Amino acid sequence: MYDVLIVGGGPAGICLAVELSQSGLRVGLLESGGAHGIDADTQALYDGPVTGNEDDLDLAAIRLRALGGTSLHWGGHCAPLDRIDFERAPAGFSGWPLSYDAMVPYWERASVHCDLGAFDYGLDAPQDLAREDLLLNDSADVETAILRQSRPTRFDEKYLSLLADSPGVDLWLWANATHVEMDADGAVRHVETRTLEGITRVFEAKATVLACGAVENARLLMASNARNGMTFGNAGDLLGRCYMDHPAGGAGFIRFDAPQPPRPYWQDIDTYAADGIPFHFVLRLSDAALLREDLPNIQYYVIPLSADLEVRARQRAARRSIGGLRNVVKYAIGRDVGESFSLSREYCAFITNADSFVHDTAITFLNGQGPTNALLKFEQEQRPDRTNRVVLSESRDALGGRRAGVHWAPSQDEVAAVKRATAIVGAAVGAEGLGRVELETHDADPYWGMTTSWHQMGTTRMAEATTSGVCDPQGRVHGTDALYMTGTSLFPTAGRANPTLTAVALSVRLADHLKTEVPRL
Amino acid sequence: MSSLSRRVAIAGGAVLLLGGATYGISHVGCALGERRAAERLDRPDRLFAMAPRIRDIERVGRAVLAGDTPIAPETLLHSLAARPDIRAACAVDCAPTRIDALGATFRAEMREGAFVVAANWVLAASEARIAALWVLNRDHVGAVNARPA
């Protein structure tokens, strides 16, 4: 018998195991796939029907069933949730049962797991950033926010040897959890697994944690409840409901009055923290504007558009040249250049792109070339909606289990919210004298061109009251003794930020809880 | 060599002074004119100096006009005349100064939250009204001669 059994070897499950590996607790980590990439037959277990949108949302593509989980296709953009995400609740639902300040120590520790350097998201964090580099001065309504770029961390590569060498952790690969066997009083008897070859095992533990992502966490609990004839976590009929993503798409265009110089918002402009971590810059509505307008949180990438690909390529090469020179100089004067610095690489980048730099500088000086248009690409918080949900479908997987089905439909309210938020950004652009914003028009498209960000959240939301959520604020399934969830399924609201950092932070937080709680069980 | 340099310096300074004086006098003249007629929208047609700078002006103007049940030119003029900075801008003879003044008004409106979305463009409220006025004037020549009460 284990002290803690973790089902799911993605970022949340692996980091929980790593956090517990030195605790003296005996930990079992079950992973459905292998340790070296995707196995097609195992991945096919994730197939399932999707309704409500025409976005080609594919449950077997947005989730990965192998050690490392979704980190295997993660882009690595990271930011914590905003204060406002903790300070308001959506109409008809509870909000986060934690405070922003309570989360900070866990985000700090999660930042180490995610290779993000310091937990600092202030505008002072980027090196050598002048305020005039920003598109907009922070106003009452619109401000610039930064995202940190993880390598991106592949958690399997980062932690496989640590887990394999840890005497306190057993890693079980190819172990597909089929259900959690539970007593009527809420005690977990065991977790049953089955390989595709038909070998069945049962695992017992004092505490069991489901860390399989928002879709599979809900599916496993629903399947287990159905098998056991129970309704754990479902007193409020919320199990599987309030599935959320970050709807994303083109919200509009900034039509600048004058060609723009290079800005840190452009994706090919490299801006770094003192510790070498790259940043991305986005625009967001201020907390005050979100509250005043009752809008969901939202962020905008500003993507410069140039019809001339040759010009863009030359500009990229020019920036690579000056970036290489800057890094060489930083290295020469003893500044921190980050772990991945290579003198020969940076020097060669400077030399080989120097002609583009000279060419581009001359043209910019003579003609003032620079983008006069930029796309505002939004990523929007999707508010909880009971109709967006995970269900047990009628189709069966290779193990005989009912596949998850997902209904996900961005609403017309969300379309209206994007339009209003973008108009507010447009007003800030106009107030600054930069130009005008033209809203994107996709009204004929039923989903306004919205696509999924492959961020799955909600479905086992945490809340104090048993009727407001599936799990309590620690992540324990309401009505059970020691069945926990971790990861993005716990999110009561989504915020605007990529969810991985917060998912890992919740695992770190759960690890602290289990270290004190499990010895008492 | 040194006297040549001195002469060049003196001549350069004189040119700069003359240029500065011309600009300053013009600026003061424009400002005086602006103040004299600040209380009324004397020459609304002067607002059309902004027309080339309003993007997609015809679509914007028509969208504003289609937004409510028929908007009379007087209604638009009333709304525009309600802003002292618009009245002041209309009174300015010097077109570039007027354009600068209207641009500043638009920026101020955007800052104050007085913006609209018309034909998918995010515009200052007065900017959208000027676009509508421009369309009305084009469709019915002389429509903007109506004076606000």
mmCIF file with all atom_site columns, N, CA, C and O in Angstrom, chain A residues 255-257 420 423-424 426-427 430-433 435-439 441, chain B residues 55-56 59 106-108 110-111 113 115 117 119-124 127:
data_model
loop_
_atom_site.group_PDB
_atom_site.id
_atom_site.type_symbol
_atom_site.label_atom_id
_atom_site.label_alt_id
_atom_site.label_comp_id
_atom_site.label_asym_id
_atom_site.label_entity_id
_atom_site.label_seq_id
_atom_site.pdbx_PDB_ins_code
_atom_site.Cartn_x
_atom_site.Cartn_y
_atom_site.Cartn_z
_atom_site.occupancy
_atom_site.B_iso_or_equiv
_atom_site.pdbx_formal_charge
_atom_site.auth_seq_id
_atom_site.auth_comp_id
_atom_site.auth_asym_id
_atom_site.auth_atom_id
_atom_site.pdbx_PDB_model_num
ATOM 1   N N  . ARG A 1 255 ? -4.484  50.065 -36.794 1.00 0.00 ? 255 ARG A N  1
ATOM 2   C CA . ARG A 1 255 ? -4.015  50.765 -37.990 1.00 0.00 ? 255 ARG A CA 1
ATOM 3   C C  . ARG A 1 255 ? -3.225  51.973 -37.481 1.00 0.00 ? 255 ARG A C  1
ATOM 4   O O  . ARG A 1 255 ? -3.805  52.968 -37.036 1.00 0.00 ? 255 ARG A O  1
ATOM 5   N N  . PHE A 1 256 ? -1.911  51.835 -37.500 1.00 0.00 ? 256 PHE A N  1
ATOM 6   C CA . PHE A 1 256 ? -1.071  52.890 -36.934 1.00 0.00 ? 256 PHE A CA 1
ATOM 7   C C  . PHE A 1 256 ? -1.045  54.118 -37.842 1.00 0.00 ? 256 PHE A C  1
ATOM 8   O O  . PHE A 1 256 ? -1.095  53.996 -39.071 1.00 0.00 ? 256 PHE A O  1
ATOM 9   N N  . ASP A 1 257 ? -0.913  55.286 -37.226 1.00 0.00 ? 257 ASP A N  1
ATOM 10  C CA . ASP A 1 257 ? -0.769  56.516 -38.007 1.00 0.00 ? 257 ASP A CA 1
ATOM 11  C C  . ASP A 1 257 ? 0.610   56.613 -38.644 1.00 0.00 ? 257 ASP A C  1
ATOM 12  O O  . ASP A 1 257 ? 0.776   57.281 -39.665 1.00 0.00 ? 257 ASP A O  1
ATOM 13  N N  . ARG A 1 420 ? -16.443 44.419 -26.942 1.00 0.00 ? 420 ARG A N  1
ATOM 14  C CA . ARG A 1 420 ? -16.413 45.557 -26.030 1.00 0.00 ? 420 ARG A CA 1
ATOM 15  C C  . ARG A 1 420 ? -14.983 45.781 -25.506 1.00 0.00 ? 420 ARG A C  1
ATOM 16  O O  . ARG A 1 420 ? -14.503 46.911 -25.468 1.00 0.00 ? 420 ARG A O  1
ATOM 17  N N  . ALA A 1 423 ? -12.875 47.321 -28.134 1.00 0.00 ? 423 ALA A N  1
ATOM 18  C CA . ALA A 1 423 ? -13.194 48.740 -28.326 1.00 0.00 ? 423 ALA A CA 1
ATOM 19  C C  . ALA A 1 423 ? -12.495 49.583 -27.257 1.00 0.00 ? 423 ALA A C  1
ATOM 20  O O  . ALA A 1 423 ? -12.011 50.684 -27.544 1.00 0.00 ? 423 ALA A O  1
ATOM 21  N N  . ILE A 1 424 ? -12.418 49.062 -26.042 1.00 0.00 ? 424 ILE A N  1
ATOM 22  C CA . ILE A 1 424 ? -11.733 49.799 -24.970 1.00 0.00 ? 424 ILE A CA 1
ATOM 23  C C  . ILE A 1 424 ? -10.234 49.904 -25.282 1.00 0.00 ? 424 ILE A C  1
ATOM 24  O O  . ILE A 1 424 ? -9.619  50.952 -25.083 1.00 0.00 ? 424 ILE A O  1
ATOM 25  N N  . GLY A 1 426 ? -9.124  49.925 -28.270 1.00 0.00 ? 426 GLY A N  1
ATOM 26  C CA . GLY A 1 426 ? -9.110  50.881 -29.381 1.00 0.00 ? 426 GLY A CA 1
ATOM 27  C C  . GLY A 1 426 ? -9.134  52.313 -28.888 1.00 0.00 ? 426 GLY A C  1
ATOM 28  O O  . GLY A 1 426 ? -8.451  53.185 -29.447 1.00 0.00 ? 426 GLY A O  1
ATOM 29  N N  . ALA A 1 427 ? -9.894  52.557 -27.834 1.00 0.00 ? 427 ALA A N  1
ATOM 30  C CA . ALA A 1 427 ? -9.940  53.913 -27.279 1.00 0.00 ? 427 ALA A CA 1
ATOM 31  C C  . ALA A 1 427 ? -8.580  54.295 -26.700 1.00 0.00 ? 427 ALA A C  1
ATOM 32  O O  . ALA A 1 427 ? -8.130  55.435 -26.839 1.00 0.00 ? 427 ALA A O  1
ATOM 33  N N  . GLY A 1 430 ? -6.346  55.171 -29.543 1.00 0.00 ? 430 GLY A N  1
ATOM 34  C CA . GLY A 1 430 ? -6.682  56.495 -30.051 1.00 0.00 ? 430 GLY A CA 1
ATOM 35  C C  . GLY A 1 430 ? -6.231  57.593 -29.103 1.00 0.00 ? 430 GLY A C  1
ATOM 36  O O  . GLY A 1 430 ? -5.720  58.625 -29.538 1.00 0.00 ? 430 GLY A O  1
ATOM 37  N N  . ALA A 1 431 ? -6.427  57.371 -27.817 1.00 0.00 ? 431 ALA A N  1
ATOM 38  C CA . ALA A 1 431 ? -6.039  58.385 -26.827 1.00 0.00 ? 431 ALA A CA 1
ATOM 39  C C  . ALA A 1 431 ? -4.531  58.622 -26.851 1.00 0.00 ? 431 ALA A C  1
ATOM 40  O O  . ALA A 1 431 ? -4.060  59.724 -26.570 1.00 0.00 ? 431 ALA A O  1
ATOM 41  N N  . GLU A 1 432 ? -3.802  57.598 -27.187 1.00 0.00 ? 432 GLU A N  1
ATOM 42  C CA . GLU A 1 432 ? -2.335  57.711 -27.214 1.00 0.00 ? 432 GLU A CA 1
ATOM 43  C C  . GLU A 1 432 ? -1.861  58.367 -28.507 1.00 0.00 ? 432 GLU A C  1
ATOM 44  O O  . GLU A 1 432 ? -0.681  58.698 -28.643 1.00 0.00 ? 432 GLU A O  1
ATOM 45  N N  . GLY A 1 433 ? -2.778  58.532 -29.467 1.00 0.00 ? 433 GLY A N  1
ATOM 46  C CA . GLY A 1 433 ? -2.396  59.121 -30.744 1.00 0.00 ? 433 GLY A CA 1
ATOM 47  C C  . GLY A 1 433 ? -1.644  58.160 -31.645 1.00 0.00 ? 433 GLY A C  1
ATOM 48  O O  . GLY A 1 433 ? -0.916  58.568 -32.547 1.00 0.00 ? 433 GLY A O  1
ATOM 49  N N  . GLY A 1 435 ? -3.126  55.700 -33.536 1.00 0.00 ? 435 GLY A N  1
ATOM 50  C CA . GLY A 1 435 ? -3.885  55.356 -34.734 1.00 0.00 ? 435 GLY A CA 1
ATOM 51  C C  . GLY A 1 435 ? -5.289  54.965 -34.324 1.00 0.00 ? 435 GLY A C  1
ATOM 52  O O  . GLY A 1 435 ? -5.825  55.490 -33.341 1.00 0.00 ? 435 GLY A O  1
ATOM 53  N N  . ARG A 1 436 ? -5.870  54.058 -35.069 1.00 0.00 ? 436 ARG A N  1
ATOM 54  C CA . ARG A 1 436 ? -7.230  53.604 -34.764 1.00 0.00 ? 436 ARG A CA 1
ATOM 55  C C  . ARG A 1 436 ? -7.272  52.084 -34.807 1.00 0.00 ? 436 ARG A C  1
ATOM 56  O O  . ARG A 1 436 ? -6.465  51.444 -35.487 1.00 0.00 ? 436 ARG A O  1
ATOM 57  N N  . VAL A 1 437 ? -8.240  51.524 -34.081 1.00 0.00 ? 437 VAL A N  1
ATOM 58  C CA . VAL A 1 437 ? -8.451  50.076 -34.103 1.00 0.00 ? 437 VAL A CA 1
ATOM 59  C C  . VAL A 1 437 ? -9.682  49.764 -34.937 1.00 0.00 ? 437 VAL A C  1
ATOM 60  O O  . VAL A 1 437 ? -10.723 50.405 -34.775 1.00 0.00 ? 437 VAL A O  1
ATOM 61  N N  . GLU A 1 438 ? -9.525  48.828 -35.826 1.00 0.00 ? 438 GLU A N  1
ATOM 62  C CA . GLU A 1 438 ? -10.652 48.324 -36.622 1.00 0.00 ? 438 GLU A CA 1
ATOM 63  C C  . GLU A 1 438 ? -10.986 46.930 -36.108 1.00 0.00 ? 438 GLU A C  1
ATOM 64  O O  . GLU A 1 438 ? -10.117 46.046 -36.098 1.00 0.00 ? 438 GLU A O  1
ATOM 65  N N  . LEU A 1 439 ? -12.212 46.755 -35.670 1.00 0.00 ? 439 LEU A N  1
ATOM 66  C CA . LEU A 1 439 ? -12.599 45.450 -35.123 1.00 0.00 ? 439 LEU A CA 1
ATOM 67  C C  . LEU A 1 439 ? -12.696 44.419 -36.238 1.00 0.00 ? 439 LEU A C  1
ATOM 68  O O  . LEU A 1 439 ? -13.112 44.728 -37.357 1.00 0.00 ? 439 LEU A O  1
ATOM 69  N N  . THR A 1 441 ? -14.346 41.398 -38.210 1.00 0.00 ? 441 THR A N  1
ATOM 70  C CA . THR A 1 441 ? -15.766 41.092 -38.431 1.00 0.00 ? 441 THR A CA 1
ATOM 71  C C  . THR A 1 441 ? -15.924 39.636 -38.819 1.00 0.00 ? 441 THR A C  1
ATOM 72  O O  . THR A 1 441 ? -15.530 39.234 -39.900 1.00 0.00 ? 441 THR A O  1
ATOM 73  N N  . ARG B 2 55  ? -10.549 57.537 -41.083 1.00 0.00 ? 55  ARG B N  1
ATOM 74  C CA . ARG B 2 55  ? -10.482 56.328 -41.910 1.00 0.00 ? 55  ARG B CA 1
ATOM 75  C C  . ARG B 2 55  ? -11.880 55.887 -42.328 1.00 0.00 ? 55  ARG B C  1
ATOM 76  O O  . ARG B 2 55  ? -12.798 55.918 -41.523 1.00 0.00 ? 55  ARG B O  1
ATOM 77  N N  . ASP B 2 56  ? -11.990 55.472 -43.578 1.00 0.00 ? 56  ASP B N  1
ATOM 78  C CA . ASP B 2 56  ? -13.237 54.870 -44.050 1.00 0.00 ? 56  ASP B CA 1
ATOM 79  C C  . ASP B 2 56  ? -14.422 55.798 -43.798 1.00 0.00 ? 56  ASP B C  1
ATOM 80  O O  . ASP B 2 56  ? -15.501 55.355 -43.384 1.00 0.00 ? 56  ASP B O  1
ATOM 81  N N  . ARG B 2 59  ? -18.155 55.022 -44.937 1.00 0.00 ? 59  ARG B N  1
ATOM 82  C CA . ARG B 2 59  ? -18.799 53.892 -44.229 1.00 0.00 ? 59  ARG B CA 1
ATOM 83  C C  . ARG B 2 59  ? -19.097 54.263 -42.790 1.00 0.00 ? 59  ARG B C  1
ATOM 84  O O  . ARG B 2 59  ? -20.150 53.935 -42.244 1.00 0.00 ? 59  ARG B O  1
ATOM 85  N N  . PHE B 2 106 ? -10.088 64.677 -30.181 1.00 0.00 ? 106 PHE B N  1
ATOM 86  C CA . PHE B 2 106 ? -10.394 63.247 -30.329 1.00 0.00 ? 106 PHE B CA 1
ATOM 87  C C  . PHE B 2 106 ? -9.635  62.425 -29.287 1.00 0.00 ? 106 PHE B C  1
ATOM 88  O O  . PHE B 2 106 ? -10.181 61.495 -28.687 1.00 0.00 ? 106 PHE B O  1
ATOM 89  N N  . ARG B 2 107 ? -8.371  62.764 -29.105 1.00 0.00 ? 107 ARG B N  1
ATOM 90  C CA . ARG B 2 107 ? -7.578  62.010 -28.111 1.00 0.00 ? 107 ARG B CA 1
ATOM 91  C C  . ARG B 2 107 ? -8.169  62.185 -26.719 1.00 0.00 ? 107 ARG B C  1
ATOM 92  O O  . ARG B 2 107 ? -8.275  61.237 -25.949 1.00 0.00 ? 107 ARG B O  1
ATOM 93  N N  . ALA B 2 108 ? -8.579  63.413 -26.425 1.00 0.00 ? 108 ALA B N  1
ATOM 94  C CA . ALA B 2 108 ? -9.162  63.673 -25.102 1.00 0.00 ? 108 ALA B CA 1
ATOM 95  C C  . ALA B 2 108 ? -10.458 62.885 -24.926 1.00 0.00 ? 108 ALA B C  1
ATOM 96  O O  . ALA B 2 108 ? -10.708 62.295 -23.868 1.00 0.00 ? 108 ALA B O  1
ATOM 97  N N  . MET B 2 110 ? -11.288 60.074 -26.356 1.00 0.00 ? 110 MET B N  1
ATOM 98  C CA . MET B 2 110 ? -10.938 58.657 -26.170 1.00 0.00 ? 110 MET B CA 1
ATOM 99  C C  . MET B 2 110 ? -10.516 58.412 -24.721 1.00 0.00 ? 110 MET B C  1
ATOM 100 O O  . MET B 2 110 ? -10.881 57.401 -24.116 1.00 0.00 ? 110 MET B O  1
ATOM 101 N N  . ARG B 2 111 ? -9.738  59.344 -24.197 1.00 0.00 ? 111 ARG B N  1
ATOM 102 C CA . ARG B 2 111 ? -9.284  59.195 -22.800 1.00 0.00 ? 111 ARG B CA 1
ATOM 103 C C  . ARG B 2 111 ? -10.466 59.240 -21.836 1.00 0.00 ? 111 ARG B C  1
ATOM 104 O O  . ARG B 2 111 ? -10.492 58.542 -20.845 1.00 0.00 ? 111 ARG B O  1
ATOM 105 N N  . GLY B 2 113 ? -13.401 58.274 -22.411 1.00 0.00 ? 113 GLY B N  1
ATOM 106 C CA . GLY B 2 113 ? -14.346 57.179 -22.637 1.00 0.00 ? 113 GLY B CA 1
ATOM 107 C C  . GLY B 2 113 ? -15.454 57.554 -23.603 1.00 0.00 ? 113 GLY B C  1
ATOM 108 O O  . GLY B 2 113 ? -16.420 56.807 -23.776 1.00 0.00 ? 113 GLY B O  1
ATOM 109 N N  . PHE B 2 115 ? -16.140 57.317 -26.756 1.00 0.00 ? 115 PHE B N  1
ATOM 110 C CA . PHE B 2 115 ? -15.811 56.714 -28.047 1.00 0.00 ? 115 PHE B CA 1
ATOM 111 C C  . PHE B 2 115 ? -16.983 55.863 -28.519 1.00 0.00 ? 115 PHE B C  1
ATOM 112 O O  . PHE B 2 115 ? -17.840 55.475 -27.724 1.00 0.00 ? 115 PHE B O  1
ATOM 113 N N  . VAL B 2 117 ? -18.204 52.768 -31.669 1.00 0.00 ? 117 VAL B N  1
ATOM 114 C CA . VAL B 2 117 ? -17.792 51.841 -32.729 1.00 0.00 ? 117 VAL B CA 1
ATOM 115 C C  . VAL B 2 117 ? -18.746 52.051 -33.895 1.00 0.00 ? 117 VAL B C  1
ATOM 116 O O  . VAL B 2 117 ? -19.962 51.918 -33.732 1.00 0.00 ? 117 VAL B O  1
ATOM 117 N N  . ALA B 2 119 ? -19.035 51.184 -38.120 1.00 0.00 ? 119 ALA B N  1
ATOM 118 C CA . ALA B 2 119 ? -18.474 50.443 -39.254 1.00 0.00 ? 119 ALA B CA 1
ATOM 119 C C  . ALA B 2 119 ? -17.210 49.700 -38.816 1.00 0.00 ? 119 ALA B C  1
ATOM 120 O O  . ALA B 2 119 ? -16.228 49.635 -39.559 1.00 0.00 ? 119 ALA B O  1
ATOM 121 N N  . ASN B 2 120 ? -17.248 49.205 -37.588 1.00 0.00 ? 120 ASN B N  1
ATOM 122 C CA . ASN B 2 120 ? -16.163 48.418 -36.980 1.00 0.00 ? 120 ASN B CA 1
ATOM 123 C C  . ASN B 2 120 ? -14.923 49.231 -36.623 1.00 0.00 ? 120 ASN B C  1
ATOM 124 O O  . ASN B 2 120 ? -13.931 48.658 -36.191 1.00 0.00 ? 120 ASN B O  1
ATOM 125 N N  . TRP B 2 121 ? -14.974 50.537 -36.773 1.00 0.00 ? 121 TRP B N  1
ATOM 126 C CA . TRP B 2 121 ? -13.853 51.373 -36.347 1.00 0.00 ? 121 TRP B CA 1
ATOM 127 C C  . TRP B 2 121 ? -14.145 51.925 -34.960 1.00 0.00 ? 121 TRP B C  1
ATOM 128 O O  . TRP B 2 121 ? -15.272 52.317 -34.659 1.00 0.00 ? 121 TRP B O  1
ATOM 129 N N  . VAL B 2 122 ? -13.116 51.966 -34.124 1.00 0.00 ? 122 VAL B N  1
ATOM 130 C CA . VAL B 2 122 ? -13.251 52.577 -32.801 1.00 0.00 ? 122 VAL B CA 1
ATOM 131 C C  . VAL B 2 122 ? -12.827 54.038 -32.945 1.00 0.00 ? 122 VAL B C  1
ATOM 132 O O  . VAL B 2 122 ? -11.668 54.326 -33.273 1.00 0.00 ? 122 VAL B O  1
ATOM 133 N N  . LEU B 2 123 ? -13.769 54.922 -32.719 1.00 0.00 ? 123 LEU B N  1
ATOM 134 C CA . LEU B 2 123 ? -13.550 56.343 -33.014 1.00 0.00 ? 123 LEU B CA 1
ATOM 135 C C  . LEU B 2 123 ? -13.965 57.207 -31.839 1.00 0.00 ? 123 LEU B C  1
ATOM 136 O O  . LEU B 2 123 ? -14.839 56.826 -31.047 1.00 0.00 ? 123 LEU B O  1
ATOM 137 N N  . ALA B 2 124 ? -13.395 58.412 -31.778 1.00 0.00 ? 124 ALA B N  1
ATOM 138 C CA . ALA B 2 124 ? -13.896 59.399 -30.833 1.00 0.00 ? 124 ALA B CA 1
ATOM 139 C C  . ALA B 2 124 ? -15.307 59.781 -31.253 1.00 0.00 ? 124 ALA B C  1
ATOM 140 O O  . ALA B 2 124 ? -15.637 59.776 -32.446 1.00 0.00 ? 124 ALA B O  1
ATOM 141 N N  . GLU B 2 127 ? -15.479 62.516 -33.710 1.00 0.00 ? 127 GLU B N  1
ATOM 142 C CA . GLU B 2 127 ? -14.928 62.066 -34.994 1.00 0.00 ? 127 GLU B CA 1
ATOM 143 C C  . GLU B 2 127 ? -16.023 61.372 -35.807 1.00 0.00 ? 127 GLU B C  1
ATOM 144 O O  . GLU B 2 127 ? -16.185 61.617 -37.013 1.00 0.00 ? 127 GLU B O  1
#
